PDB file of C-alpha atoms in Angstrom:
ATOM      1  CA  MET A  25      87.755   5.545  55.575  1.00 85.00           C
ATOM      2  CA  ARG A  26      85.916   8.682  55.046  1.00 82.00           C
ATOM      3  CA  GLN A  27      89.014  10.469  56.615  1.00 85.00           C
ATOM      4  CA  CYS A  28      91.189   9.051  53.983  1.00 88.00           C
ATOM      5  CA  ALA A  29      91.330  11.031  50.789  1.00 87.00           C
ATOM      6  CA  GLY A  30      90.938   8.795  47.471  1.00 93.00           C
ATOM      7  CA  ALA A  31      91.267   9.463  43.902  1.00 96.00           C
ATOM      8  CA  VAL A  32      88.242   9.113  42.126  1.00 97.00           C
ATOM      9  CA  ALA A  33      87.947   6.912  39.170  1.00 98.00           C
ATOM     10  CA  LEU A  34      85.355   5.227  36.702  1.00 98.00           C
ATOM     11  CA  VAL A  35      85.770   1.674  36.239  1.00 98.00           C
ATOM     12  CA  THR A  36      84.260   0.962  32.623  1.00 98.00           C
ATOM     13  CA  VAL A  37      83.486  -2.247  30.687  1.00 98.00           C
ATOM     14  CA  GLY A  38      81.986  -3.501  27.774  1.00 96.00           C
ATOM     15  CA  ALA A  39      83.310  -3.208  23.959  1.00 93.00           C
ATOM     16  CA  GLU A  40      79.838  -3.209  22.411  1.00 92.00           C
ATOM     17  CA  HIS A  41      77.148  -0.482  22.588  1.00 90.00           C
ATOM     18  CA  GLY A  42      74.289  -1.441  24.750  1.00 91.00           C
ATOM     19  CA  LYS A  43      76.411  -3.505  26.607  1.00 93.00           C
ATOM     20  CA  ARG A  44      78.685  -0.998  28.347  1.00 96.00           C
ATOM     21  CA  THR A  45      78.402  -0.256  32.079  1.00 97.00           C
ATOM     22  CA  GLY A  46      80.594   1.310  34.763  1.00 97.00           C
ATOM     23  CA  LEU A  47      80.921   2.547  38.336  1.00 97.00           C
ATOM     24  CA  THR A  48      82.662   5.035  40.536  1.00 97.00           C
ATOM     25  CA  VAL A  49      85.308   4.128  42.632  1.00 97.00           C
ATOM     26  CA  THR A  50      88.145   5.354  44.914  1.00 96.00           C
ATOM     27  CA  SER A  51      89.675   1.615  45.465  1.00 96.00           C
ATOM     28  CA  ALA A  52      91.958   1.678  42.376  1.00 98.00           C
ATOM     29  CA  CYS A  53      95.613   1.828  42.591  1.00 97.00           C
ATOM     30  CA  SER A  54      99.125   0.706  41.247  1.00 97.00           C
ATOM     31  CA  LEU A  55     100.299  -2.583  41.880  1.00 97.00           C
ATOM     32  CA  SER A  56     103.422  -3.276  39.729  1.00 96.00           C
ATOM     33  CA  ASP A  57     105.351  -1.779  36.803  1.00 95.00           C
ATOM     34  CA  ASN A  58     106.444  -5.176  35.759  1.00 96.00           C
ATOM     35  CA  PRO A  59     104.226  -6.008  34.600  1.00 96.00           C
ATOM     36  CA  PRO A  60     102.361  -2.878  34.501  1.00 97.00           C
ATOM     37  CA  SER A  61      99.296  -3.412  36.458  1.00 98.00           C
ATOM     38  CA  LEU A  62      96.651  -1.915  38.739  1.00 98.00           C
ATOM     39  CA  ILE A  63      94.133  -3.154  41.110  1.00 98.00           C
ATOM     40  CA  VAL A  64      90.593  -2.253  41.752  1.00 98.00           C
ATOM     41  CA  CYS A  65      87.984  -3.688  44.288  1.00 98.00           C
ATOM     42  CA  VAL A  66      84.548  -3.764  42.856  1.00 98.00           C
ATOM     43  CA  ASN A  67      81.336  -4.983  44.796  1.00 96.00           C
ATOM     44  CA  ARG A  68      79.965  -8.187  43.526  1.00 96.00           C
ATOM     45  CA  ASN A  69      76.388  -6.653  43.526  1.00 95.00           C
ATOM     46  CA  ALA A  70      77.641  -3.997  40.940  1.00 95.00           C
ATOM     47  CA  SER A  71      76.634  -4.413  37.267  1.00 92.00           C
ATOM     48  CA  ALA A  72      80.203  -4.177  36.257  1.00 96.00           C
ATOM     49  CA  HIS A  73      81.251  -6.807  38.250  1.00 97.00           C
ATOM     50  CA  THR A  74      79.773  -9.760  35.951  1.00 96.00           C
ATOM     51  CA  ARG A  75      80.679  -7.875  32.720  1.00 97.00           C
ATOM     52  CA  ILE A  76      84.375  -7.659  33.886  1.00 98.00           C
ATOM     53  CA  ARG A  77      84.756 -11.279  34.562  1.00 96.00           C
ATOM     54  CA  GLU A  78      82.719 -11.721  31.024  1.00 96.00           C
ATOM     55  CA  GLU A  79      84.748  -9.362  29.012  1.00 96.00           C
ATOM     56  CA  GLY A  80      88.224 -10.110  30.495  1.00 98.00           C
ATOM     57  CA  ALA A  81      88.928  -6.332  30.341  1.00 98.00           C
ATOM     58  CA  PHE A  82      88.098  -2.994  31.811  1.00 98.00           C
ATOM     59  CA  ALA A  83      89.391   0.600  32.045  1.00 98.00           C
ATOM     60  CA  ILE A  84      90.237   2.610  34.854  1.00 98.00           C
ATOM     61  CA  ASN A  85      89.721   6.318  34.078  1.00 98.00           C
ATOM     62  CA  PHE A  86      90.936   8.725  36.795  1.00 98.00           C
ATOM     63  CA  LEU A  87      88.689  11.796  36.979  1.00 98.00           C
ATOM     64  CA  HIS A  88      89.446  15.609  36.967  1.00 96.00           C
ATOM     65  CA  GLU A  89      87.897  18.424  38.884  1.00 93.00           C
ATOM     66  CA  ASP A  90      85.175  19.004  36.147  1.00 94.00           C
ATOM     67  CA  HIS A  91      84.134  15.425  36.128  1.00 96.00           C
ATOM     68  CA  ALA A  92      82.162  15.740  39.524  1.00 95.00           C
ATOM     69  CA  LEU A  93      78.783  15.111  37.844  1.00 95.00           C
ATOM     70  CA  LEU A  94      80.149  12.180  35.805  1.00 97.00           C
ATOM     71  CA  ALA A  95      81.376  10.825  39.072  1.00 97.00           C
ATOM     72  CA  LEU A  96      77.883  11.207  40.516  1.00 96.00           C
ATOM     73  CA  THR A  97      76.375   9.515  37.342  1.00 96.00           C
ATOM     74  CA  PHE A  98      78.472   6.572  37.299  1.00 96.00           C
ATOM     75  CA  SER A  99      77.876   6.220  41.120  1.00 95.00           C
ATOM     76  CA  GLY A 100      73.925   5.579  40.525  1.00 90.00           C
ATOM     77  CA  GLN A 101      73.026   8.703  42.274  1.00 87.00           C
ATOM     78  CA  LYS A 102      71.433  10.370  39.071  1.00 89.00           C
ATOM     79  CA  GLY A 103      69.138   7.533  38.195  1.00 88.00           C
ATOM     80  CA  VAL A 104      70.954   6.884  34.924  1.00 91.00           C
ATOM     81  CA  ASN A 105      72.191   2.986  34.392  1.00 92.00           C
ATOM     82  CA  GLY A 106      74.289   0.769  32.353  1.00 92.00           C
ATOM     83  CA  ASP A 107      75.096   2.098  28.816  1.00 94.00           C
ATOM     84  CA  ASP A 108      72.981   5.187  29.202  1.00 95.00           C
ATOM     85  CA  ARG A 109      75.732   6.634  31.592  1.00 95.00           C
ATOM     86  CA  PHE A 110      78.040   6.984  28.494  1.00 96.00           C
ATOM     87  CA  ALA A 111      75.762   9.849  27.137  1.00 95.00           C
ATOM     88  CA  TYR A 112      77.870  11.935  29.437  1.00 95.00           C
ATOM     89  CA  GLY A 113      81.390  12.731  28.921  1.00 95.00           C
ATOM     90  CA  GLN A 114      83.557  12.037  25.601  1.00 96.00           C
ATOM     91  CA  TRP A 115      84.348   8.302  25.375  1.00 97.00           C
ATOM     92  CA  THR A 116      86.635   6.478  22.860  1.00 97.00           C
ATOM     93  CA  ARG A 117      87.394   2.480  22.838  1.00 97.00           C
ATOM     94  CA  GLY A 118      90.589   1.221  24.111  1.00 96.00           C
ATOM     95  CA  ALA A 119      92.923  -1.082  23.005  1.00 96.00           C
ATOM     96  CA  THR A 120      91.070  -3.980  24.627  1.00 97.00           C
ATOM     97  CA  GLY A 121      87.470  -2.449  23.583  1.00 97.00           C
ATOM     98  CA  ALA A 122      86.845  -0.967  27.053  1.00 98.00           C
ATOM     99  CA  PRO A 123      85.566   2.395  27.062  1.00 98.00           C
ATOM    100  CA  VAL A 124      88.138   4.920  27.779  1.00 98.00           C
ATOM    101  CA  LEU A 125      87.373   8.645  28.801  1.00 98.00           C
ATOM    102  CA  THR A 126      89.255  10.986  26.354  1.00 96.00           C
ATOM    103  CA  ASP A 127      90.018  13.530  28.935  1.00 96.00           C
ATOM    104  CA  ALA A 128      90.684  11.746  32.250  1.00 97.00           C
ATOM    105  CA  VAL A 129      93.578  12.618  34.303  1.00 97.00           C
ATOM    106  CA  ALA A 130      94.994   8.878  33.442  1.00 98.00           C
ATOM    107  CA  ALA A 131      93.365   6.361  31.635  1.00 98.00           C
ATOM    108  CA  PHE A 132      94.441   2.839  32.117  1.00 98.00           C
ATOM    109  CA  ASP A 133      93.085   0.162  29.444  1.00 98.00           C
ATOM    110  CA  CYS A 134      93.632  -3.463  31.461  1.00 98.00           C
ATOM    111  CA  VAL A 135      93.013  -6.925  30.452  1.00 98.00           C
ATOM    112  CA  LEU A 136      92.001  -8.921  33.684  1.00 98.00           C
ATOM    113  CA  ALA A 137      94.845 -10.826  34.700  1.00 98.00           C
ATOM    114  CA  GLN A 138      93.634 -12.128  38.298  1.00 98.00           C
ATOM    115  CA  GLU A 139      90.776 -11.938  40.512  1.00 98.00           C
ATOM    116  CA  PHE A 140      90.718 -12.599  44.270  1.00 98.00           C
ATOM    117  CA  GLU A 141      87.472 -13.047  45.985  1.00 96.00           C
ATOM    118  CA  THR A 142      86.356 -11.541  49.335  1.00 95.00           C
ATOM    119  CA  THR A 143      83.045 -11.631  51.362  1.00 95.00           C
ATOM    120  CA  THR A 144      81.664  -8.768  49.469  1.00 97.00           C
ATOM    121  CA  HIS A 145      83.980  -7.683  46.749  1.00 97.00           C
ATOM    122  CA  SER A 146      86.147  -8.964  44.189  1.00 98.00           C
ATOM    123  CA  ILE A 147      89.822  -7.523  43.763  1.00 98.00           C
ATOM    124  CA  PHE A 148      90.472  -7.357  39.929  1.00 98.00           C
ATOM    125  CA  VAL A 149      94.288  -7.399  38.798  1.00 98.00           C
ATOM    126  CA  GLY A 150      94.459  -5.499  35.431  1.00 98.00           C
ATOM    127  CA  GLU A 151      97.343  -5.782  33.203  1.00 98.00           C
ATOM    128  CA  VAL A 152      97.745  -2.267  31.439  1.00 98.00           C
ATOM    129  CA  ARG A 153      97.605  -2.403  27.616  1.00 98.00           C
ATOM    130  CA  TYR A 154      97.126   1.045  26.916  1.00 97.00           C
ATOM    131  CA  VAL A 155      97.545   4.379  28.927  1.00 97.00           C
ATOM    132  CA  SER A 156      96.430   7.939  28.097  1.00 96.00           C
ATOM    133  CA  HIS A 157      96.823  11.104  30.294  1.00 96.00           C
ATOM    134  CA  SER A 158      95.997  14.985  30.422  1.00 92.00           C
ATOM    135  CA  ASP A 159      98.942  16.889  31.668  1.00 87.00           C
ATOM    136  CA  GLY A 160      97.924  19.707  34.037  1.00 83.00           C
ATOM    137  CA  ALA A 161      94.399  18.455  34.796  1.00 86.00           C
ATOM    138  CA  ALA A 162      93.577  18.941  38.633  1.00 90.00           C
ATOM    139  CA  PRO A 163      92.580  15.304  40.070  1.00 94.00           C
ATOM    140  CA  LEU A 164      89.448  14.870  41.817  1.00 96.00           C
ATOM    141  CA  VAL A 165      89.485  13.050  45.269  1.00 94.00           C
ATOM    142  CA  TYR A 166      86.942  12.178  47.322  1.00 93.00           C
ATOM    143  CA  LEU A 167      87.249  12.827  51.357  1.00 90.00           C
ATOM    144  CA  ARG A 168      84.504  12.973  54.082  1.00 88.00           C
ATOM    145  CA  SER A 169      81.698  12.456  51.623  1.00 89.00           C
ATOM    146  CA  SER A 170      82.434  15.069  49.304  1.00 90.00           C
ATOM    147  CA  PHE A 171      84.420  16.040  46.430  1.00 90.00           C
ATOM    148  CA  HIS A 172      87.585  18.087  46.342  1.00 88.00           C
ATOM    149  CA  VAL A 173      90.568  18.954  44.348  1.00 87.00           C
ATOM    150  CA  PRO A 174      94.019  19.218  45.839  1.00 83.00           C
ATOM    151  CA  HIS A 175      95.518  22.953  45.262  1.00 73.00           C
ATOM    152  CA  GLU A 176      98.594  22.497  47.495  1.00 55.00           C
ATOM    153  CA  ILE A 177     100.520  20.066  45.321  1.00 54.00           C
ATOM    154  CA  ARG A 178     104.008  21.061  45.111  1.00 54.00           C
ATOM    155  CA  GLY A 179     105.444  20.603  41.608  1.00 56.00           C
ATOM    156  CA  THR A 180     109.107  21.242  42.775  1.00 53.00           C
ATOM    157  CA  VAL A 181     109.224  18.297  45.362  1.00 53.00           C
ATOM    158  CA  SER A 182     110.773  15.078  44.053  1.00 58.00           C
ATOM    159  CA  VAL A 183     111.234  12.011  46.031  1.00 58.00           C
ATOM    160  CA  GLY A 184     114.638  11.632  44.499  1.00 61.00           C
ATOM    161  CA  ASP A 185     115.841  14.963  45.457  1.00 56.00           C
ATOM    162  CA  LEU A 186     117.487  14.809  49.110  1.00 54.00           C
ATOM    163  CA  ASP A 187     116.871  18.519  49.836  1.00 54.00           C
ATOM    164  CA  SER A 188     113.043  18.277  48.939  1.00 51.00           C
ATOM    165  CA  ARG A 189     112.654  15.002  50.878  1.00 49.00           C
ATOM    166  CA  HIS A 190     114.092  16.854  53.801  1.00 52.00           C
ATOM    167  CA  LEU A 191     111.911  19.844  53.308  1.00 51.00           C
ATOM    168  CA  SER A 192     108.743  17.618  53.027  1.00 50.00           C
ATOM    169  CA  TRP A 193     109.284  15.981  56.044  1.00 47.00           C
ATOM    170  CA  THR A 194     110.250  19.168  58.074  1.00 49.00           C
ATOM    171  CA  ASP A 195     106.856  20.503  56.956  1.00 53.00           C
ATOM    172  CA  PHE A 196     105.222  17.984  58.559  1.00 48.00           C
ATOM    173  CA  SER A 197     107.012  17.914  62.022  1.00 44.00           C
TER     174      SER A 197
END
C-alpha cells in the first residue's frame, strides 16, 4: 500500500474540551451521495476508536500542503496526545460537536451510521451533516512513506467531456 497515494486526513472526535482526540489517516473516502456518507478505517487500539463509538459523531478533515506538521502531530510522532493535539491548527465545532479544521481542503462532519469490525480495525460509516471546503488549496497526499502535493492536476480535464476522457486515456497509453 506504500505504492498507492492516499489523501491525508485527520479524523477528530469529541464535543467537549479535554475529551477531544483524533488521528491521522489515509483510509477515508466517499461511500454514497444518497445519503451523503463516507467511510473511514480506524485501528481499534487508537484512542479515537472508543470515543467515536461513545460520541456517535466524528469529523474527517482532509489536509492541505501546509498541514504536514499537523498530520505528524495527530499521528503521535510529535509526542502530543489527546486534547493537546488541538493546540495546533485552527478549530471550530461542527454541527455534531466534532472538531472541524477551519482551513481543511474539505471537512465532513458526520454522525456514526454503521460500524463493521475486522480483526484489527473498524470501518465507520458516517452520514454527513455538514461540509466545508477551501477552494484552491493543494491537497496533502501520502506516498512511499512521505508527504507530497500533486502538482500536475489538470483543471481542464472533466470526466463528462468526451474529448477530455480521450485525452486523459491516451496520455496513459
